[in-house]
């Protein structure tokens, strides 16, 4: 067996899973276009640090269960690492590594002084009580203490985590230091240093990006017929923003399935229903459809705001949308990407389209550090500026290099990080 340093580095690594391979393949496609020096590219193919913990939790029935937890930090070149914490049965080291790499390109593209990270605990959050989730969150946070910090790595919400989860993380961290440290996490409740508009930021950002794409294409957002997969913090808010801006939302879905009404759904009424019943299951508005059927509905804009791997080479030939907005991270596989590009379907890529969340996270962190807080209008305006600037850079680069928006967005992000890496050099 070859044992040169290069050959050893190429051998499968612990985080080598299908999703990580997808992130690396996207990176490799973009790096060729970005014309980044080979040794710089080689450094960015790997996360800087991957941390595995086991999290014991005392369950309500007295049992003790140990859950696996992860935190991967991809790059600290531009500043502290930043990214969400998810609670999901599919969380693995490889999934976190892929998502951490995407966070690096996302932060760099938006010109935020951060690198990417992602973490999570492999569990089924729907089968856990609130007390069990609190215990899991507090113990997971204390296991992460050696690697997180306001200048090192700043967690935020992701799948199945929310303001309350961040409050428990902030409290656990602060209790160790003996004083309140709001800047350790973002996406916190406003009462403990959270930012106004952070809750809405990802979904609202998705719609800002769709609006910008409509402007460039000479279309009117209010004439768009939209289908939204996912009704959580991203999809639910995106559907509401689309509705409020006059677009027609013809279908939405959550984990229980979808609702379809060609004349348009009353999105605020669906929100009221989901708030009262916990999900859209058993709601009898319109026609009930599966998540798979929802993806294939005819529409102008399909918003993917559920999870990764939704559009694949199998269903891509049947997608009936003109534009796809990626609210989730990694919802389109490489195979689907190629088929959709061939079919002329425009994809607004995740690293640009869902960047509203981390952008307002950055505003939250800056406000916490400065102990000075901005108004909702100020934050909304600053977010619109940041997203429009990134959108225009991506759109122009895609035209200039005749590439997809995904490649242009990745090239934009990769170039920012590479320049910094080249300037800083390798230590020691
Ligand atoms: N989890 C979100 C994302 O994937 C937000 C991360 C953050 O705000 O730091 O972009």
Short mmCIF file of C-alpha atoms and ligand atoms in Angstrom, two decimals:
data_model
loop_
_atom_site.label_atom_id
_atom_site.label_comp_id
_atom_site.label_asym_id
_atom_site.label_seq_id
_atom_site.Cartn_x
_atom_site.Cartn_y
_atom_site.Cartn_z
CA UNK A 1 0.00 0.00 0.00
CA UNK A 2 1.30 3.46 -0.92
CA UNK A 3 2.31 5.42 2.15
CA UNK A 4 3.40 8.82 0.87
CA UNK A 5 1.88 11.68 2.89
CA UNK A 6 -0.37 12.51 -0.10
CA UNK A 7 -1.59 8.91 -0.46
CA UNK A 8 -2.28 8.60 3.26
CA UNK A 9 -4.27 11.84 3.20
CA UNK A 10 -6.40 10.53 0.31
CA UNK A 11 -7.41 7.37 2.19
CA UNK A 12 -11.05 7.46 3.38
CA UNK A 13 -11.36 9.63 6.49
CA UNK A 14 -13.80 9.33 9.35
CA UNK A 15 -16.17 11.99 7.94
CA UNK A 16 -16.24 10.42 4.46
CA UNK A 17 -20.00 9.92 3.87
CA UNK A 18 -22.23 10.55 0.79
CA UNK A 19 -23.15 14.09 1.94
CA UNK A 20 -19.53 15.02 2.66
CA UNK A 21 -18.54 13.63 -0.74
CA UNK A 22 -21.25 15.80 -2.30
CA UNK A 23 -19.89 18.92 -0.56
CA UNK A 24 -16.34 18.05 -1.67
CA UNK A 25 -17.45 17.38 -5.29
CA UNK A 26 -19.20 20.76 -5.41
CA UNK A 27 -16.05 22.32 -3.96
CA UNK A 28 -13.86 20.59 -6.56
CA UNK A 29 -16.06 21.76 -9.44
CA UNK A 30 -15.96 25.33 -8.13
CA UNK A 31 -12.26 25.35 -7.27
CA UNK A 32 -11.37 24.63 -10.89
CA UNK A 33 -13.29 27.71 -12.00
CA UNK A 34 -12.03 29.79 -9.05
CA UNK A 35 -8.40 29.14 -10.07
CA UNK A 36 -7.23 28.74 -6.51
CA UNK A 37 -3.64 27.47 -6.00
CA UNK A 38 -3.60 23.68 -5.52
CA UNK A 39 -2.11 23.70 -2.03
CA UNK A 40 -4.71 26.21 -0.84
CA UNK A 41 -7.51 24.09 -2.29
CA UNK A 42 -6.07 21.00 -0.60
CA UNK A 43 -6.27 22.70 2.81
CA UNK A 44 -9.90 23.68 2.32
CA UNK A 45 -11.02 20.15 1.39
CA UNK A 46 -10.78 19.11 5.06
CA UNK A 47 -12.38 20.45 8.20
CA UNK A 48 -9.87 21.96 10.64
CA UNK A 49 -11.33 20.17 13.62
CA UNK A 50 -13.95 17.49 14.31
CA UNK A 51 -15.12 16.77 17.83
CA UNK A 52 -17.11 13.69 18.87
CA UNK A 53 -18.80 13.47 22.26
CA UNK A 54 -21.24 11.18 23.99
CA UNK A 55 -24.08 12.80 25.84
CA UNK A 56 -25.69 10.95 28.75
CA UNK A 57 -29.25 12.01 29.54
CA UNK A 58 -31.52 10.95 32.41
CA UNK A 59 -34.86 10.15 30.78
CA UNK A 60 -38.26 10.86 32.34
CA UNK A 61 -38.76 7.16 33.12
CA UNK A 62 -35.49 7.01 35.07
CA UNK A 63 -33.40 5.27 32.35
CA UNK A 64 -30.06 6.76 31.25
CA UNK A 65 -29.50 7.01 27.50
CA UNK A 66 -26.22 8.04 25.85
CA UNK A 67 -26.56 10.02 22.59
CA UNK A 68 -23.73 10.64 20.10
CA UNK A 69 -22.94 14.32 19.50
CA UNK A 70 -20.66 16.14 17.06
CA UNK A 71 -19.23 19.55 16.29
CA UNK A 72 -17.16 20.13 13.17
CA UNK A 73 -15.25 23.37 12.54
CA UNK A 74 -14.27 23.71 8.91
CA UNK A 75 -12.24 26.94 8.77
CA UNK A 76 -11.17 29.59 11.25
CA UNK A 77 -9.26 31.65 8.69
CA UNK A 78 -11.68 34.57 8.60
CA UNK A 79 -12.76 34.55 12.24
CA UNK A 80 -14.62 32.40 14.76
CA UNK A 81 -16.48 29.44 13.29
CA UNK A 82 -20.26 29.74 13.06
CA UNK A 83 -23.11 27.38 12.40
CA UNK A 84 -26.13 25.60 13.75
CA UNK A 85 -26.78 22.71 16.09
CA UNK A 86 -29.32 20.11 14.89
CA UNK A 87 -31.17 17.35 16.67
CA UNK A 88 -32.05 14.66 14.15
CA UNK A 89 -31.82 10.86 13.73
CA UNK A 90 -29.59 11.34 10.65
CA UNK A 91 -26.85 13.40 12.34
CA UNK A 92 -23.39 11.92 11.68
CA UNK A 93 -19.84 13.23 11.64
CA UNK A 94 -19.94 13.30 7.82
CA UNK A 95 -23.20 15.25 7.72
CA UNK A 96 -21.77 17.84 10.13
CA UNK A 97 -18.54 18.04 8.10
CA UNK A 98 -20.45 18.70 4.86
CA UNK A 99 -22.69 21.30 6.49
CA UNK A 100 -19.68 22.97 8.16
CA UNK A 101 -17.95 23.30 4.78
CA UNK A 102 -21.08 24.90 3.26
CA UNK A 103 -21.20 27.31 6.22
CA UNK A 104 -17.64 28.44 5.38
CA UNK A 105 -18.61 29.33 1.79
CA UNK A 106 -21.86 30.94 2.97
CA UNK A 107 -20.20 33.21 5.55
CA UNK A 108 -17.39 34.13 3.17
CA UNK A 109 -19.79 34.87 0.30
CA UNK A 110 -21.76 37.22 2.56
CA UNK A 111 -18.46 38.77 3.74
CA UNK A 112 -19.14 37.91 7.38
CA UNK A 113 -15.98 37.59 9.53
CA UNK A 114 -16.62 33.90 10.22
CA UNK A 115 -15.69 30.40 9.14
CA UNK A 116 -18.10 27.49 9.03
CA UNK A 117 -19.09 24.96 11.68
CA UNK A 118 -22.00 22.60 12.30
CA UNK A 119 -22.91 20.25 15.07
CA UNK A 120 -25.68 18.15 16.41
CA UNK A 121 -26.90 15.23 18.42
CA UNK A 122 -28.22 12.04 16.85
CA UNK A 123 -31.63 11.63 18.46
CA UNK A 124 -35.32 11.69 17.57
CA UNK A 125 -36.36 15.04 19.06
CA UNK A 126 -40.06 14.27 18.56
CA UNK A 127 -39.86 11.38 20.98
CA UNK A 128 -38.16 13.45 23.71
CA UNK A 129 -39.92 15.55 26.35
CA UNK A 130 -38.97 19.18 26.87
CA UNK A 131 -37.17 18.23 30.09
CA UNK A 132 -35.18 15.53 28.29
CA UNK A 133 -34.22 17.99 25.53
CA UNK A 134 -33.11 20.48 28.18
CA UNK A 135 -30.93 17.83 29.85
CA UNK A 136 -29.47 16.80 26.50
CA UNK A 137 -28.78 20.41 25.51
CA UNK A 138 -27.11 21.34 28.79
CA UNK A 139 -24.89 18.24 28.84
CA UNK A 140 -24.02 18.59 25.12
CA UNK A 141 -23.06 22.24 25.75
CA UNK A 142 -20.83 21.31 28.65
CA UNK A 143 -19.13 18.62 26.51
CA UNK A 144 -18.46 21.31 23.87
CA UNK A 145 -16.91 23.79 26.36
CA UNK A 146 -13.31 23.10 25.25
CA UNK A 147 -14.02 24.21 21.67
CA UNK A 148 -16.80 26.83 21.74
CA UNK A 149 -16.55 30.50 22.73
CA UNK A 150 -17.60 33.96 21.50
CA UNK A 151 -14.22 34.32 19.71
CA UNK A 152 -13.88 30.64 18.78
CA UNK A 153 -17.10 28.98 17.72
CA UNK A 154 -20.62 30.38 18.04
CA UNK A 155 -23.55 27.92 17.77
CA UNK A 156 -27.03 28.79 16.47
CA UNK A 157 -30.32 26.99 15.79
CA UNK A 158 -30.68 24.46 12.99
CA UNK A 159 -33.06 21.51 12.46
CA UNK A 160 -35.27 20.89 15.53
CA UNK A 161 -33.46 23.45 17.69
CA UNK A 162 -34.83 26.90 18.48
CA UNK A 163 -34.66 29.98 20.74
CA UNK A 164 -35.23 27.87 23.85
CA UNK A 165 -32.40 25.49 22.93
CA UNK A 166 -30.08 28.50 22.52
CA UNK A 167 -31.21 29.92 25.88
CA UNK A 168 -30.21 26.64 27.60
CA UNK A 169 -26.85 26.67 25.80
CA UNK A 170 -26.23 30.30 26.76
CA UNK A 171 -27.20 29.62 30.38
CA UNK A 172 -25.01 26.50 30.66
CA UNK A 173 -22.01 28.36 29.22
CA UNK A 174 -22.62 31.46 31.36
CA UNK A 175 -22.92 29.41 34.57
CA UNK A 176 -19.40 28.06 33.97
CA UNK A 177 -17.96 31.56 33.65
CA UNK A 178 -20.02 33.12 36.43
CA UNK A 179 -21.53 35.94 34.35
CA UNK A 180 -23.92 36.30 31.40
CA UNK A 181 -22.28 35.68 28.02
CA UNK A 182 -25.00 36.39 25.44
CA UNK A 183 -22.48 36.40 22.55
CA UNK A 184 -21.78 32.66 22.94
CA UNK A 185 -24.80 31.72 20.78
CA UNK A 186 -27.12 33.45 18.31
CA UNK A 187 -30.80 32.84 17.71
CA UNK A 188 -31.52 33.39 21.44
CA UNK A 189 -34.73 34.80 22.91
CA UNK A 190 -34.74 38.62 22.72
CA UNK A 191 -35.01 38.78 26.53
CA UNK A 192 -31.42 37.47 26.91
CA UNK A 193 -29.70 39.38 24.11
CA UNK A 194 -31.29 37.86 21.00
CA UNK A 195 -31.83 40.07 17.99
CA UNK A 196 -35.16 41.27 16.69
CA UNK A 197 -35.80 39.74 13.25
CA UNK A 198 -33.42 36.76 13.79
CA UNK A 199 -36.37 34.38 14.03
CA UNK A 200 -37.75 35.50 10.65
CA UNK A 201 -34.36 36.14 9.00
CA UNK A 202 -33.76 32.87 7.12
CA UNK A 203 -37.27 32.63 5.64
CA UNK A 204 -37.46 36.36 4.90
CA UNK A 205 -34.00 36.19 3.32
CA UNK A 206 -35.14 33.36 1.02
CA UNK A 207 -37.93 35.60 -0.27
CA UNK A 208 -35.59 38.60 -0.64
CA UNK A 209 -33.36 36.43 -2.88
CA UNK A 210 -36.34 35.16 -4.89
CA UNK A 211 -37.49 38.78 -5.27
CA UNK A 212 -34.07 39.83 -6.51
CA UNK A 213 -34.03 36.96 -9.04
CA UNK A 214 -37.49 38.01 -10.27
CA UNK A 215 -36.19 41.58 -10.76
CA UNK A 216 -33.25 40.33 -12.82
CA UNK A 217 -35.54 38.13 -14.94
CA UNK A 218 -38.15 40.86 -15.46
CA UNK A 219 -40.77 38.92 -13.46
CA UNK A 220 -43.09 40.20 -10.74
CA UNK A 221 -42.93 38.40 -7.39
CA UNK A 222 -46.64 39.00 -6.80
CA UNK A 223 -47.48 37.05 -9.97
CA UNK A 224 -45.49 33.98 -8.88
CA UNK A 225 -47.23 30.72 -8.01
CA UNK A 226 -45.17 29.11 -5.28
CA UNK A 227 -44.85 25.70 -3.65
CA UNK A 228 -43.05 25.48 -0.30
CA UNK A 229 -41.65 22.24 1.15
CA UNK A 230 -41.17 22.56 4.93
CA UNK A 231 -43.24 24.62 7.34
CA UNK A 232 -40.71 25.20 10.12
CA UNK A 233 -38.60 28.25 10.86
CA UNK A 234 -37.49 28.54 7.21
CA UNK A 235 -40.39 27.26 5.08
CA UNK A 236 -43.15 28.53 7.35
CA UNK A 237 -41.76 32.05 7.37
CA UNK A 238 -40.90 31.98 3.64
CA UNK A 239 -44.50 30.94 2.84
CA UNK A 240 -45.83 33.78 4.99
CA UNK A 241 -43.49 36.36 3.41
CA UNK A 242 -44.47 35.19 -0.09
CA UNK A 243 -48.15 35.45 0.86
CA UNK A 244 -47.69 38.89 2.41
CA UNK A 245 -45.84 40.13 -0.65
CA UNK A 246 -48.78 39.10 -2.85
CA UNK A 247 -47.51 35.84 -4.37
CA UNK A 248 -49.84 32.81 -4.51
CA UNK A 249 -48.77 29.90 -2.32
CA UNK A 250 -50.45 26.86 -3.87
CA UNK A 251 -48.93 24.15 -1.65
CA UNK A 252 -47.04 23.73 1.61
CA UNK A 253 -45.90 20.70 3.58
CA UNK A 254 -44.37 19.58 6.84
CA UNK A 255 -43.16 16.16 7.99
CA UNK A 256 -46.80 14.96 8.07
CA UNK A 257 -47.32 15.65 4.32
CA UNK A 258 -48.61 18.47 2.15
CA UNK A 259 -51.69 20.58 1.37
CA UNK A 260 -52.47 21.71 -2.18
CA UNK A 261 -54.95 24.40 -3.25
CA UNK A 262 -54.56 25.71 -6.82
CA UNK A 263 -56.36 28.99 -5.93
CA UNK A 264 -53.86 29.69 -3.16
CA UNK A 265 -53.66 28.77 0.51
CA UNK A 266 -54.48 31.09 3.41
CA UNK A 267 -50.96 30.91 4.91
CA UNK A 268 -51.70 32.92 8.11
CA UNK A 269 -54.58 30.50 8.86
CA UNK A 270 -52.21 27.52 8.41
CA UNK A 271 -49.75 29.15 10.83
CA UNK A 272 -52.51 29.57 13.40
CA UNK A 273 -53.43 25.89 12.92
CA UNK A 274 -49.83 24.67 13.26
CA UNK A 275 -49.35 26.79 16.39
CA UNK A 276 -52.45 25.29 17.98
CA UNK A 277 -51.97 21.65 16.91
CA UNK A 278 -48.19 21.37 16.69
CA UNK A 279 -48.18 20.44 12.97
CA UNK A 280 -50.30 20.51 9.79
CA UNK A 281 -51.31 16.84 10.19
CA UNK A 282 -55.13 16.51 10.14
CA UNK A 283 -55.60 19.95 8.57
CA UNK A 284 -58.24 19.49 5.86
CA UNK A 285 -57.58 22.59 3.73
CA UNK A 286 -57.41 21.78 -0.02
CA UNK A 287 -56.15 18.41 -1.22
CA UNK A 288 -53.78 16.29 0.91
CA UNK A 289 -50.65 15.22 -0.96
CA UNK A 290 -47.37 13.54 -0.08
CA UNK A 291 -44.07 15.41 0.11
CA UNK A 292 -42.94 13.57 -3.05
CA UNK A 293 -46.02 14.74 -4.99
CA UNK A 294 -45.56 18.29 -3.72
CA UNK A 295 -42.08 18.50 -5.24
CA UNK A 296 -43.45 17.67 -8.69
CA UNK A 297 -46.33 20.20 -8.74
CA UNK A 298 -46.38 22.72 -11.54
CA UNK A 299 -45.35 26.17 -10.23
CA UNK A 300 -43.10 29.15 -10.87
CA UNK A 301 -41.08 28.92 -7.65
CA UNK A 302 -40.37 25.77 -5.65
CA UNK A 303 -38.93 26.57 -2.20
CA UNK A 304 -37.05 23.63 -0.64
CA UNK A 305 -37.00 24.26 3.08
CA UNK A 306 -37.09 20.79 4.63
CA UNK A 307 -33.76 18.93 4.52
CA UNK A 308 -30.95 17.64 2.30
CA UNK A 309 -31.33 15.18 -0.62
CA UNK A 310 -34.83 16.13 -1.79
CA UNK A 311 -34.20 16.57 -5.53
CA UNK A 312 -32.32 13.60 -6.93
CA UNK A 313 -31.47 12.22 -10.38
CA UNK A 314 -34.64 10.12 -9.98
CA UNK A 315 -37.21 12.92 -9.55
CA UNK A 316 -35.34 15.81 -11.25
CA UNK A 317 -36.77 14.96 -14.72
CA UNK A 318 -40.30 15.41 -13.32
CA UNK A 319 -39.78 18.75 -11.54
CA UNK A 320 -42.26 21.28 -12.91
CA UNK A 321 -40.93 24.56 -11.48
CA UNK A 322 -39.19 27.42 -13.32
CA UNK A 323 -37.11 28.45 -10.32
CA UNK A 324 -35.94 26.53 -7.26
CA UNK A 325 -34.99 28.35 -4.05
CA UNK A 326 -32.88 26.31 -1.61
CA UNK A 327 -33.95 27.32 1.91
CA UNK A 328 -32.50 24.09 3.33
CA UNK A 329 -28.82 23.14 3.10
CA UNK A 330 -27.95 20.59 0.40
CA UNK A 331 -31.48 19.75 -0.83
CA UNK A 332 -30.33 19.11 -4.44
CA UNK A 333 -27.96 16.23 -5.21
CA UNK A 334 -25.21 16.56 -7.82
CA UNK A 335 -27.14 14.30 -10.20
CA UNK A 336 -30.26 16.46 -9.89
CA UNK A 337 -28.20 19.63 -10.28
CA UNK A 338 -26.92 18.50 -13.69
CA UNK A 339 -30.38 17.44 -14.92
CA UNK A 340 -32.06 20.66 -13.75
CA UNK A 341 -29.33 22.82 -15.32
CA UNK A 342 -29.78 20.91 -18.60
CA UNK A 343 -33.53 21.54 -18.41
CA UNK A 344 -32.95 25.27 -17.90
CA UNK A 345 -34.44 25.37 -14.39
CA UNK A 346 -32.84 28.14 -12.35
CA UNK A 347 -31.54 27.08 -8.92
CA UNK A 348 -30.99 29.76 -6.29
CA UNK A 349 -28.32 27.92 -4.27
CA UNK A 350 -28.41 27.33 -0.51
CA UNK A 351 -25.20 29.19 0.37
CA UNK A 352 -26.77 32.39 -0.98
CA UNK A 353 -30.50 31.79 -0.55
CA UNK A 354 -30.61 30.72 3.09
CA UNK A 355 -27.81 33.06 4.23
CA UNK A 356 -30.29 35.47 5.85
CA UNK A 357 -30.15 33.42 9.05
CA UNK A 358 -26.42 33.55 9.63
CA UNK A 359 -26.31 37.18 8.48
CA UNK A 360 -28.72 38.27 11.22
CA UNK A 361 -26.83 35.93 13.57
CA UNK A 362 -23.79 38.07 12.80
CA UNK A 363 -25.82 41.23 13.59
CA UNK A 364 -26.93 39.58 16.84
CA UNK A 365 -23.32 38.77 17.85
CA UNK A 366 -22.15 42.31 17.02
CA UNK A 367 -25.02 43.79 19.07
CA UNK A 368 -24.20 41.48 22.01
CA UNK A 369 -20.50 42.38 21.90
CA UNK A 370 -21.30 46.10 21.69
CA UNK A 371 -24.22 45.91 24.18
CA UNK A 372 -26.10 48.20 21.79
CA UNK A 373 -29.24 47.04 20.00
CA UNK A 374 -30.77 48.00 16.63
CA UNK A 375 -34.41 48.23 15.59
CA UNK A 376 -36.27 45.75 13.41
CA UNK A 377 -36.29 48.20 10.47
CA UNK A 378 -32.54 48.78 10.78
CA UNK A 379 -31.86 45.04 10.79
CA UNK A 380 -34.23 44.29 7.93
CA UNK A 381 -32.57 47.03 5.85
CA UNK A 382 -29.03 45.83 6.70
CA UNK A 383 -30.02 42.25 5.78
CA UNK A 384 -31.54 43.36 2.46
CA UNK A 385 -28.30 45.26 1.66
CA UNK A 386 -26.07 42.28 2.47
CA UNK A 387 -28.18 39.79 0.50
CA UNK A 388 -28.58 42.09 -2.53
CA UNK A 389 -24.86 42.73 -2.64
CA UNK A 390 -24.07 39.00 -2.52
CA UNK A 391 -26.83 38.21 -5.01
CA UNK A 392 -25.52 40.75 -7.54
CA UNK A 393 -21.95 39.46 -7.21
CA UNK A 394 -23.14 35.87 -7.76
CA UNK A 395 -25.41 36.74 -10.69
CA UNK A 396 -22.73 38.80 -12.45
CA UNK A 397 -20.06 36.14 -11.91
CA UNK A 398 -22.37 33.42 -13.27
CA UNK A 399 -22.95 35.51 -16.40
CA UNK A 400 -19.26 36.30 -16.78
CA UNK A 401 -18.06 32.71 -16.40
CA UNK A 402 -21.23 31.14 -17.93
CA UNK A 403 -21.79 28.90 -14.95
CA UNK A 404 -24.69 27.99 -12.72
CA UNK A 405 -25.48 30.27 -9.80
CA UNK A 406 -24.31 27.47 -7.47
CA UNK A 407 -20.84 27.39 -9.00
CA UNK A 408 -20.68 31.19 -8.97
CA UNK A 409 -21.74 31.35 -5.30
CA UNK A 410 -19.17 28.73 -4.30
CA UNK A 411 -16.45 30.43 -6.36
CA UNK A 412 -17.30 33.74 -4.65
CA UNK A 413 -17.03 32.18 -1.19
CA UNK A 414 -13.95 30.07 -1.93
CA UNK A 415 -12.06 33.06 -3.34
CA UNK A 416 -12.65 35.11 -0.18
CA UNK A 417 -11.30 32.31 2.04
CA UNK A 418 -8.38 31.49 -0.27
CA UNK A 419 -7.18 35.08 -0.37
CA UNK A 420 -7.14 35.16 3.42
CA UNK A 421 -5.44 31.78 3.65
CA UNK A 422 -2.78 32.84 1.16
CA UNK A 423 -2.13 36.08 3.04
CA UNK A 424 -1.88 34.34 6.42
CA UNK A 425 0.21 31.36 5.24
CA UNK A 426 0.74 28.15 7.21
CA UNK A 427 1.73 28.20 10.87
CA UNK A 428 4.51 27.64 12.01
N1 LIG B 1 -28.23 26.93 10.89
C1 LIG B 1 -28.31 28.09 10.05
C2 LIG B 1 -27.62 27.86 8.73
O1 LIG B 1 -27.49 26.75 8.28
C3 LIG B 1 -27.87 29.35 10.77
C4 LIG B 1 -26.47 29.33 11.31
C5 LIG B 1 -26.15 30.57 12.16
O2 LIG B 1 -27.00 31.44 12.30
O3 LIG B 1 -25.04 30.60 12.67
O4 LIG B 1 -27.25 28.77 8.03
#
